[in-house]
Tab-separated table of C-alpha atoms in Angstrom:
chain	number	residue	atom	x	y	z
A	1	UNK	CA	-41.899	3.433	68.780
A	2	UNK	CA	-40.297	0.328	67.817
A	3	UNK	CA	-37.642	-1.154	70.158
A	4	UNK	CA	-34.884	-3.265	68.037
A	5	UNK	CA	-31.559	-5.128	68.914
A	6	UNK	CA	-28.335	-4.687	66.457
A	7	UNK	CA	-25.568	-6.829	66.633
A	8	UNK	CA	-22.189	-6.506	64.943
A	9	UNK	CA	-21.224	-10.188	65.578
A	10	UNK	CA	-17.994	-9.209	67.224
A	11	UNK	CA	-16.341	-12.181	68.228
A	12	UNK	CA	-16.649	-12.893	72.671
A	13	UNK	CA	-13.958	-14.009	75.500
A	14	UNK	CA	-15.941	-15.937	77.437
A	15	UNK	CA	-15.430	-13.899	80.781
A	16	UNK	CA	-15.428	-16.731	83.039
A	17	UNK	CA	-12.820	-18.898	81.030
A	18	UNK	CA	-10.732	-16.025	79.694
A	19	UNK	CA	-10.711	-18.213	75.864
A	20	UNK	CA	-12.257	-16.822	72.975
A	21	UNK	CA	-15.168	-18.613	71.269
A	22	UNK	CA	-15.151	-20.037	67.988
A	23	UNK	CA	-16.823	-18.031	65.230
A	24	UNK	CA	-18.912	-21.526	64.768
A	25	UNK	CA	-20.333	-20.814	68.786
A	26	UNK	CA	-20.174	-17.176	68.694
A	27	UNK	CA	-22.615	-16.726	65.364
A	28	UNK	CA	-24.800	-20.000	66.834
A	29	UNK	CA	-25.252	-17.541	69.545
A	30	UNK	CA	-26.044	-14.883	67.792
A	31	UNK	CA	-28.906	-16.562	66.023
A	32	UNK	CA	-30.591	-17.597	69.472
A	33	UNK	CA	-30.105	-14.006	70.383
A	34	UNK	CA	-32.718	-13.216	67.641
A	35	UNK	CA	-34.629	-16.056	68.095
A	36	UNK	CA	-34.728	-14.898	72.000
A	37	UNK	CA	-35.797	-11.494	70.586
A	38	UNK	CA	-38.805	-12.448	68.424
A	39	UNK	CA	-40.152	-14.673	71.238
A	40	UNK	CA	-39.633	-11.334	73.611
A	41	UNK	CA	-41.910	-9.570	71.311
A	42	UNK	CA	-38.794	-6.977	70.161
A	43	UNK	CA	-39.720	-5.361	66.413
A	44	UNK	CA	-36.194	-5.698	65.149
A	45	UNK	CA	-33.037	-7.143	64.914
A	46	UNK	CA	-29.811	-6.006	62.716
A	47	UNK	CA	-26.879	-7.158	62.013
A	48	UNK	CA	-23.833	-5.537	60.884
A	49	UNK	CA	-21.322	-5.501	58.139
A	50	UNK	CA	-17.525	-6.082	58.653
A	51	UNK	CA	-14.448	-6.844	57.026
A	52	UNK	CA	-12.279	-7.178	60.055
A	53	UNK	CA	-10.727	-10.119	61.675
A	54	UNK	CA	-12.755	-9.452	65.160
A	55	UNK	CA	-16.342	-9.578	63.494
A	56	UNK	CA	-18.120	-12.605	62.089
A	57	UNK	CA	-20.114	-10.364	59.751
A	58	UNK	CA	-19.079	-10.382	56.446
A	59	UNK	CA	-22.110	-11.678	55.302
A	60	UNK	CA	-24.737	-10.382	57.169
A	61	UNK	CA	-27.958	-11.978	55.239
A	62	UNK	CA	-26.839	-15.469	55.633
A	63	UNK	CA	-26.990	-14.833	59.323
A	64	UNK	CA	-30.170	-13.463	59.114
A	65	UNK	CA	-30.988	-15.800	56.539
A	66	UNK	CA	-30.667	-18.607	59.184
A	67	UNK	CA	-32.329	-16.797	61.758
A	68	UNK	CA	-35.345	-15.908	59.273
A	69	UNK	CA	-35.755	-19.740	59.826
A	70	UNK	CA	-35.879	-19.532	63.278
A	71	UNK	CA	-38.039	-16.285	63.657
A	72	UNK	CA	-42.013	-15.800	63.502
A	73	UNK	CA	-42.359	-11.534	63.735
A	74	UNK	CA	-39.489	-10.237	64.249
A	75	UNK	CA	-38.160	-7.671	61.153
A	76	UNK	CA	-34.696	-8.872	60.155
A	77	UNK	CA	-32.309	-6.160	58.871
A	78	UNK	CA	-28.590	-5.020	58.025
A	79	UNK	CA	-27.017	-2.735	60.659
A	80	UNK	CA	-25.470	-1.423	57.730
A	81	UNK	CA	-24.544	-2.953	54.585
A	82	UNK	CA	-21.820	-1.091	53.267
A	83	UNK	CA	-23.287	-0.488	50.147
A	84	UNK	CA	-20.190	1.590	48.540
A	85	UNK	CA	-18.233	-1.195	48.615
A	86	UNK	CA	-20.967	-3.370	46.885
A	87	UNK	CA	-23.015	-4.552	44.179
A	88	UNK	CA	-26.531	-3.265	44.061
A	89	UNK	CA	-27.847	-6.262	42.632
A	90	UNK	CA	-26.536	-8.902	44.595
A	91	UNK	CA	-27.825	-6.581	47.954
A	92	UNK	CA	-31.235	-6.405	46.254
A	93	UNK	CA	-31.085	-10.405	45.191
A	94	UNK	CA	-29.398	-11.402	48.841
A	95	UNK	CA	-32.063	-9.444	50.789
A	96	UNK	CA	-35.361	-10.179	48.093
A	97	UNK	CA	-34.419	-13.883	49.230
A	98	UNK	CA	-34.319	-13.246	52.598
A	99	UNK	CA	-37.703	-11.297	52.378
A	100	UNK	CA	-38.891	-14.184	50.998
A	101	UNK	CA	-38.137	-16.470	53.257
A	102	UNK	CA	-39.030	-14.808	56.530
A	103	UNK	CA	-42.702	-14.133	54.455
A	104	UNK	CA	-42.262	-10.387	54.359
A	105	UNK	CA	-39.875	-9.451	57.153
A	106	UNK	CA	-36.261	-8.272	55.307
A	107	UNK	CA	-35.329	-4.560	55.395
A	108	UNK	CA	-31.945	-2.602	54.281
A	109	UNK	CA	-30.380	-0.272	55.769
A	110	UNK	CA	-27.300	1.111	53.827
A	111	UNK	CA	-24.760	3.220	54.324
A	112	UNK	CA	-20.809	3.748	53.936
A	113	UNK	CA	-19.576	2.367	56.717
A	114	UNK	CA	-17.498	4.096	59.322
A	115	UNK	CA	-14.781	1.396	58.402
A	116	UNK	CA	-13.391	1.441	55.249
A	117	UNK	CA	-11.369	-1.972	54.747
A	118	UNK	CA	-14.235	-3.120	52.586
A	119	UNK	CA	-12.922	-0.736	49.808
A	120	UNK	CA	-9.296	-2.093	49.080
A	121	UNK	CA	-10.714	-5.751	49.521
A	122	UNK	CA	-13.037	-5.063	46.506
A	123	UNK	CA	-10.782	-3.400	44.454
A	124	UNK	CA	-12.331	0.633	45.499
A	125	UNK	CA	-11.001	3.639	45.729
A	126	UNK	CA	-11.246	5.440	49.232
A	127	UNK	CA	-11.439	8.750	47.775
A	128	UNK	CA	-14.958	7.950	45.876
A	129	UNK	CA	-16.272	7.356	49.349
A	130	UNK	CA	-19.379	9.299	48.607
A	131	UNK	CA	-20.049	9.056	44.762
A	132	UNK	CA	-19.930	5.474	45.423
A	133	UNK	CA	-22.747	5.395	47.306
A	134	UNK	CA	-24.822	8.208	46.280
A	135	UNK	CA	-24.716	6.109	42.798
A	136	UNK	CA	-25.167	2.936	43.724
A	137	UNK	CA	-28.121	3.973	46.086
A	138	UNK	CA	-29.769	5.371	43.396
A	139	UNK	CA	-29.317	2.373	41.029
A	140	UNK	CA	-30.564	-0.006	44.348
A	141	UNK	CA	-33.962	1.926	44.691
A	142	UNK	CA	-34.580	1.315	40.886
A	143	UNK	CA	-33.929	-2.283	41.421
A	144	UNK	CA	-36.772	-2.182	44.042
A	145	UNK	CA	-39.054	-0.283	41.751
A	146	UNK	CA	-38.555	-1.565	38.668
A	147	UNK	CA	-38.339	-5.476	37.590
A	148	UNK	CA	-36.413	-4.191	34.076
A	149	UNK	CA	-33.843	-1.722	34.756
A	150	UNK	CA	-32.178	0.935	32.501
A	151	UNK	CA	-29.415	2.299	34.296
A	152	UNK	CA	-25.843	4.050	33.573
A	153	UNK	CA	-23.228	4.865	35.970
A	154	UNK	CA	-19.394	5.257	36.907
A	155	UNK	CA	-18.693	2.738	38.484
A	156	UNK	CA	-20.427	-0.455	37.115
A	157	UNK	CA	-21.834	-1.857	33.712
A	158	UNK	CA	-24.425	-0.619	32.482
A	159	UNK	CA	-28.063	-2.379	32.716
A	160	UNK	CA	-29.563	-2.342	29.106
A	161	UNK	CA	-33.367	-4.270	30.609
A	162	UNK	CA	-32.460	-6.802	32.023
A	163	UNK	CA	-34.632	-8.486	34.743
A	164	UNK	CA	-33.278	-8.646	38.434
A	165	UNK	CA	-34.562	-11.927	40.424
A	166	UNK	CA	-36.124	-12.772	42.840
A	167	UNK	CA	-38.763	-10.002	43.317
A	168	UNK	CA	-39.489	-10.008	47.313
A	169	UNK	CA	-42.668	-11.170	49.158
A	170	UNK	CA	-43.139	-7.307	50.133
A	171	UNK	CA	-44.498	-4.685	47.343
A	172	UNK	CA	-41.232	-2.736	48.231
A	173	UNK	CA	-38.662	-3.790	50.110
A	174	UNK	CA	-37.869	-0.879	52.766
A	175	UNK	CA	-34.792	0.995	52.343
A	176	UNK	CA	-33.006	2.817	54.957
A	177	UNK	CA	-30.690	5.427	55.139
A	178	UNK	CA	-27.677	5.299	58.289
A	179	UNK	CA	-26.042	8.381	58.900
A	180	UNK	CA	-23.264	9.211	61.122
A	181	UNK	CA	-23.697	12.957	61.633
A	182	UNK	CA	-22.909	14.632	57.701
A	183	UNK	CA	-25.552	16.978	57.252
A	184	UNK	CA	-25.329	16.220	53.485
A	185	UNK	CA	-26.490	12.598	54.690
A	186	UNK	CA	-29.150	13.690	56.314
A	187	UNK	CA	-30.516	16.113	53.742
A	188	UNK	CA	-30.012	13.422	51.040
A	189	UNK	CA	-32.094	11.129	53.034
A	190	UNK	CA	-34.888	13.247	53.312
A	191	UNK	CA	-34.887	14.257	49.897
A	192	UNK	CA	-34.641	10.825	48.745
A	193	UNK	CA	-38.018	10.341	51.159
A	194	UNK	CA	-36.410	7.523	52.913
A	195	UNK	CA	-36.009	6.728	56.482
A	196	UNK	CA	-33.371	7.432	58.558
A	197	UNK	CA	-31.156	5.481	60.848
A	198	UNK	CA	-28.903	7.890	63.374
A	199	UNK	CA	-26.351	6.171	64.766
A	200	UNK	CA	-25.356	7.904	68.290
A	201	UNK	CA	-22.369	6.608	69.835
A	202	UNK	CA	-21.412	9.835	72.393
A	203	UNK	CA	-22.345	12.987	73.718
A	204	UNK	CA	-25.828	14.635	74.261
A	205	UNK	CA	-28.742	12.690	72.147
A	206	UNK	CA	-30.093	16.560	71.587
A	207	UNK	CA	-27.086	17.500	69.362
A	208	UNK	CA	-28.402	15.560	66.349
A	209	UNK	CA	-31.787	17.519	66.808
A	210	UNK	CA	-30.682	19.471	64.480
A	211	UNK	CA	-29.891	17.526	61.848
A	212	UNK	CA	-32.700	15.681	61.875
A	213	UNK	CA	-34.610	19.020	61.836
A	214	UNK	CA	-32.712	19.419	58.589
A	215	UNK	CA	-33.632	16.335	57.624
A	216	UNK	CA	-37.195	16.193	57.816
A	217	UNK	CA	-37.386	19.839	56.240
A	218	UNK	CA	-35.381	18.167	53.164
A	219	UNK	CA	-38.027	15.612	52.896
A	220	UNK	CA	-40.883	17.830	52.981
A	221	UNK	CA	-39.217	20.619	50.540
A	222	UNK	CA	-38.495	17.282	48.177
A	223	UNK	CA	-42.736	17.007	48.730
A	224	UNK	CA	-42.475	13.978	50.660
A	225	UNK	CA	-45.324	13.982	53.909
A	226	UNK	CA	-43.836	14.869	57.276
A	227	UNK	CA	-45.282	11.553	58.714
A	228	UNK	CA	-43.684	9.488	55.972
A	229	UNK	CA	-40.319	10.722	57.063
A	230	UNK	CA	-39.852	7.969	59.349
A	231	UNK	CA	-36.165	8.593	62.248
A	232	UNK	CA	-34.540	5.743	63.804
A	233	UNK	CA	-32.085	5.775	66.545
A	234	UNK	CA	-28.916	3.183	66.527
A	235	UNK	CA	-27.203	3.353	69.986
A	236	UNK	CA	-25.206	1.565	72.933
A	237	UNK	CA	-27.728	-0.257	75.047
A	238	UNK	CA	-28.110	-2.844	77.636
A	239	UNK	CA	-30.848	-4.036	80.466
A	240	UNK	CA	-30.233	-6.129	83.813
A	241	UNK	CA	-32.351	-6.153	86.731
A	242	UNK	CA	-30.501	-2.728	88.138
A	243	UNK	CA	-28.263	-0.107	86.832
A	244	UNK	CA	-25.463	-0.544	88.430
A	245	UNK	CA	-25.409	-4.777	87.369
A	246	UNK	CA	-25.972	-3.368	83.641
A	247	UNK	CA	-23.174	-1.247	84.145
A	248	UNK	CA	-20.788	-3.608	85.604
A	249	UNK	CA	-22.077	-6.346	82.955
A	250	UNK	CA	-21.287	-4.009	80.104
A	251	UNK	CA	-18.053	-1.778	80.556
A	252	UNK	CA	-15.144	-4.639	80.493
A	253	UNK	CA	-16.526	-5.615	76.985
A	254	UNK	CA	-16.998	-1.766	76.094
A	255	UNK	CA	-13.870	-0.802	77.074
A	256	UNK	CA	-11.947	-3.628	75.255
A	257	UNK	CA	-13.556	-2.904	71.773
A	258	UNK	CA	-13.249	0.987	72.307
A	259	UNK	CA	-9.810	0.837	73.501
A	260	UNK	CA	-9.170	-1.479	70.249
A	261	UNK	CA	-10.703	0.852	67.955
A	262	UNK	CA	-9.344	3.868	69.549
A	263	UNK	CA	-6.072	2.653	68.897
A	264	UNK	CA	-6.506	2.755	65.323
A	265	UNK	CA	-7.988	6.181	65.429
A	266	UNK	CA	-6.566	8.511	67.924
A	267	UNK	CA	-9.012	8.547	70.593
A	268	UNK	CA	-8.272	9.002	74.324
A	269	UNK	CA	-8.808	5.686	76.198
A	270	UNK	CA	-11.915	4.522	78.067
A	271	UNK	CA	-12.582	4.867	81.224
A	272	UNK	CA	-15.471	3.904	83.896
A	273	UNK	CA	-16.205	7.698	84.666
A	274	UNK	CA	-16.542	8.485	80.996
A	275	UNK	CA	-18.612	5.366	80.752
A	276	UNK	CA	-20.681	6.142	83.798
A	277	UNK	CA	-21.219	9.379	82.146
A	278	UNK	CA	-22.904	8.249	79.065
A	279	UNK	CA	-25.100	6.184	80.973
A	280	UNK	CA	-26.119	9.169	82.850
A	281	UNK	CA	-29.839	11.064	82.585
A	282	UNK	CA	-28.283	12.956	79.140
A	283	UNK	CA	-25.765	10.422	77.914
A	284	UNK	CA	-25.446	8.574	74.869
A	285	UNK	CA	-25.636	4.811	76.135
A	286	UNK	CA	-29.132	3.325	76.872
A	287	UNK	CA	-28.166	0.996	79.881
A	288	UNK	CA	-29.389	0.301	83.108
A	289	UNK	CA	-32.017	-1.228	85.020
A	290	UNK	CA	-35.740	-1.610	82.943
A	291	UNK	CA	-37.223	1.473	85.121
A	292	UNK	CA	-34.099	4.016	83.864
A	293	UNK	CA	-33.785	2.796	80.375
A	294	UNK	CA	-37.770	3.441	79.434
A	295	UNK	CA	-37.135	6.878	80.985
A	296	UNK	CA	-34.358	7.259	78.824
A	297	UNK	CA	-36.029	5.985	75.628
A	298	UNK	CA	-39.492	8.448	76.399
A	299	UNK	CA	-36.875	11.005	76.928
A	300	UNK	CA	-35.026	10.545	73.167
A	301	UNK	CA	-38.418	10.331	71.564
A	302	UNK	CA	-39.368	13.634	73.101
A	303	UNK	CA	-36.115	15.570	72.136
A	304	UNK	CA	-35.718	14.504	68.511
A	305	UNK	CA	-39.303	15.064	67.649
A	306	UNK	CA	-40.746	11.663	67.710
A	307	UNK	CA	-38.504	8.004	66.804
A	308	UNK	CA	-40.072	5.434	65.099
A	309	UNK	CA	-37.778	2.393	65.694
A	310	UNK	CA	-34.743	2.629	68.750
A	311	UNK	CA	-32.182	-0.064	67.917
A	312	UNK	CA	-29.666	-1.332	70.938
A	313	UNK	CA	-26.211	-2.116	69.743
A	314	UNK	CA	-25.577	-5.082	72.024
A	315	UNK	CA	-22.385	-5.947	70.996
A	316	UNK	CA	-19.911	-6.588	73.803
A	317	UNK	CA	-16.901	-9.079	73.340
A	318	UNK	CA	-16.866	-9.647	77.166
A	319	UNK	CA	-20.623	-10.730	77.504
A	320	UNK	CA	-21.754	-14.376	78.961
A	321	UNK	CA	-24.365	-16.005	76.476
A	322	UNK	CA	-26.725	-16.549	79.221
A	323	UNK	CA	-26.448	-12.700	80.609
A	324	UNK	CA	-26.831	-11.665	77.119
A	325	UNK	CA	-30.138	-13.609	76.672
A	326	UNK	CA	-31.513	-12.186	79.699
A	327	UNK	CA	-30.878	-8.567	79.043
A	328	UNK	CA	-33.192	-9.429	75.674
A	329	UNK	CA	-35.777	-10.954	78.040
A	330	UNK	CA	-35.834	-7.596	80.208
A	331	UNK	CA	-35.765	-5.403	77.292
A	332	UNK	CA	-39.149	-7.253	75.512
A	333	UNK	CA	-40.785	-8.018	78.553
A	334	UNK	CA	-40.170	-5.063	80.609
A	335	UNK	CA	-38.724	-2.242	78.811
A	336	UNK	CA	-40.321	-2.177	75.418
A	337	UNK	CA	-44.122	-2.667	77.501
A	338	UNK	CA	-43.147	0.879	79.644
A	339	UNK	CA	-41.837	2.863	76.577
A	340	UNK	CA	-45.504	1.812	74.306
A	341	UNK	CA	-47.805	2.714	77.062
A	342	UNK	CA	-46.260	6.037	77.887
A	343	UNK	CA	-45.881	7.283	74.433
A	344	UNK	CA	-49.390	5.803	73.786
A	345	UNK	CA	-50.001	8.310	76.348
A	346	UNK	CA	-49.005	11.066	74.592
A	347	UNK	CA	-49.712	10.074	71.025
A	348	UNK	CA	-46.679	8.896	69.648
């Protein structure tokens, strides 16, 4: 299994000063976050895609582009780009020159956002939510194959040939799919023969079993191999030296960005015991002390059926720099070493 960081580049109150940080300090952070990561020995780092006024991540391959600079191994990918609300060629060109200059290291991983302000800014309608994508994925994984493209769709002109530059370092630029919990996501996914990125945010990890049962029966039906049909795992996680101290570090930032969103859509506010829930044995949240968070990790692995790459959204607008650097230490030097041997252990 892979262990990853994403980041959504939210923008941070310092907690001990109460004042917000410019975006000029916050997103320097952010690239010594990944920086701290690849030293750590983490496999990945992602970063979002927003068009809101509390995220810095608009443009989330000039942020990895800078950290690509920074960076020796670690793989640098989107966390997602909203790909509906895009052009497939300027994603392939933006993240081709990013592969290229991190030697080999860009990945994708697209989707259509669980915000949707991206599609008025560019001029789309909401209610081709899902055409959108499922054509402009398609035209995107022709760009990757093929240097000349002949391509016809809905909603773009038409490519008659032409060539799409720069061609990436890697023979294919890897593609993945993030999926909320659609079961038409997940089947397309696994038809298409591309892997999947779950993102969990609540409830019992074991209730997207299912779908990712479906998923991996899609692929195989669609002739792809069962081992090719690669699941990743996109939720809330954190590390400090014990579990209450992650806890405590984590919630005030937590419950400011869920009480913000809930706002907008409806949802009951936070609380500590529903927080202190999620962190529990069954939860959704990954955070804790080292010991209880490799537990955790073995334990998703074993219910899903095997993950190949388990991303931590890290994202908390109430989070000290420094604490935020250390819980990236823990997680590379203490966490990720547990969660290899064990599933070395048992073959996975």
């Amino acid at each position: 299994m892979q262990i990853g960081i994403d980041s959504f580049a939210a923008t941070v109150t310092d907690p001990a000063t109460g004042l917000a940080l410019s975006g000029a300090d916050r997103l320097n952070h952010l690239v010594e976050e990944i920086e701290r990561a690849d030293t750590a020995g983490l496999d990945a780092f992602g970063v979002g895609e927003h068009h809101r006024r509390e995220y810095l991540d608009a443009a989330p391959a000039v942020i990895l582009a800078a950290a690509a600079a920074r960076t020796r191994h670690i793989r640098l990918n989107s966390a997602v780009t909203v790909l509906s609300a895009d052009d497939p060629v300027r994603v392939f060109q933006q993240y081709a020159t990013l592969d290229l200059l991190s030697r080999g290291r860009a990945e994708l991983v697209v989707g259509r956002g669980s915000f949707v302000e991206a599609y008025p800014l560019f001029g789309l309608d909401l209610h081709d939510y899902d055409a959108l994508f499922a054509e402009k994925l398609d035209l995107l994984l022709k760009l990757r194959d093929v240097e000349h493209v002949h391509w016809q769709g809905r909603f773009r002109a038409p490519l008659t040939g032409q060539g799409v530059y720069p061609r990436p370092h890697q023979q294919q630029l890897p593609v993945w799919v993030g999926v909320g919990g659609t079961p038409a996501s997940f089947a397309r996914a696994g038809t298409l023969g591309l892997p999947l990125m779950v993102a969990i945010i609540g409830g019992d990890f074991r209730r997207f079993r299912p779908l990712i049962d479906l998923y991996r029966r899609a692929g195989m039906a669609a002739g792809h191999a069962e081992e090719t049909l690669r699941v990743g795992v996109h939720a809330f996680g954190f590390v400090a030296e014990t579990s209450e101290a992650a806890r405590d570090a984590f919630y005030p930032g937590w419950a400011r960005m869920l009480e913000t969103i809930g706002r907008e859509r409806g949802w009951a506010a936070p609380s500590r015991a529903h927080f202190d829930a999620e962190c529990g044995p069954t939860g959704a949240y990954l955070i804790g002390g080292p010991r209880e968070v490799a537990d955790k990790a073995v334990w998703v692995n074993e219910v899903l059926g095997g993950v190949s790459r388990l991303t931590f959204q890290m994202t908390n607008v109430a989070m000290a720099h420094p604490r935020m650097l250390r819980a990236i230490d823990l997680l590379g030097s203490d966490v990720a070493p547990r969660v290899r041997e064990r599933l070395a252990g048992v073959g996975r």
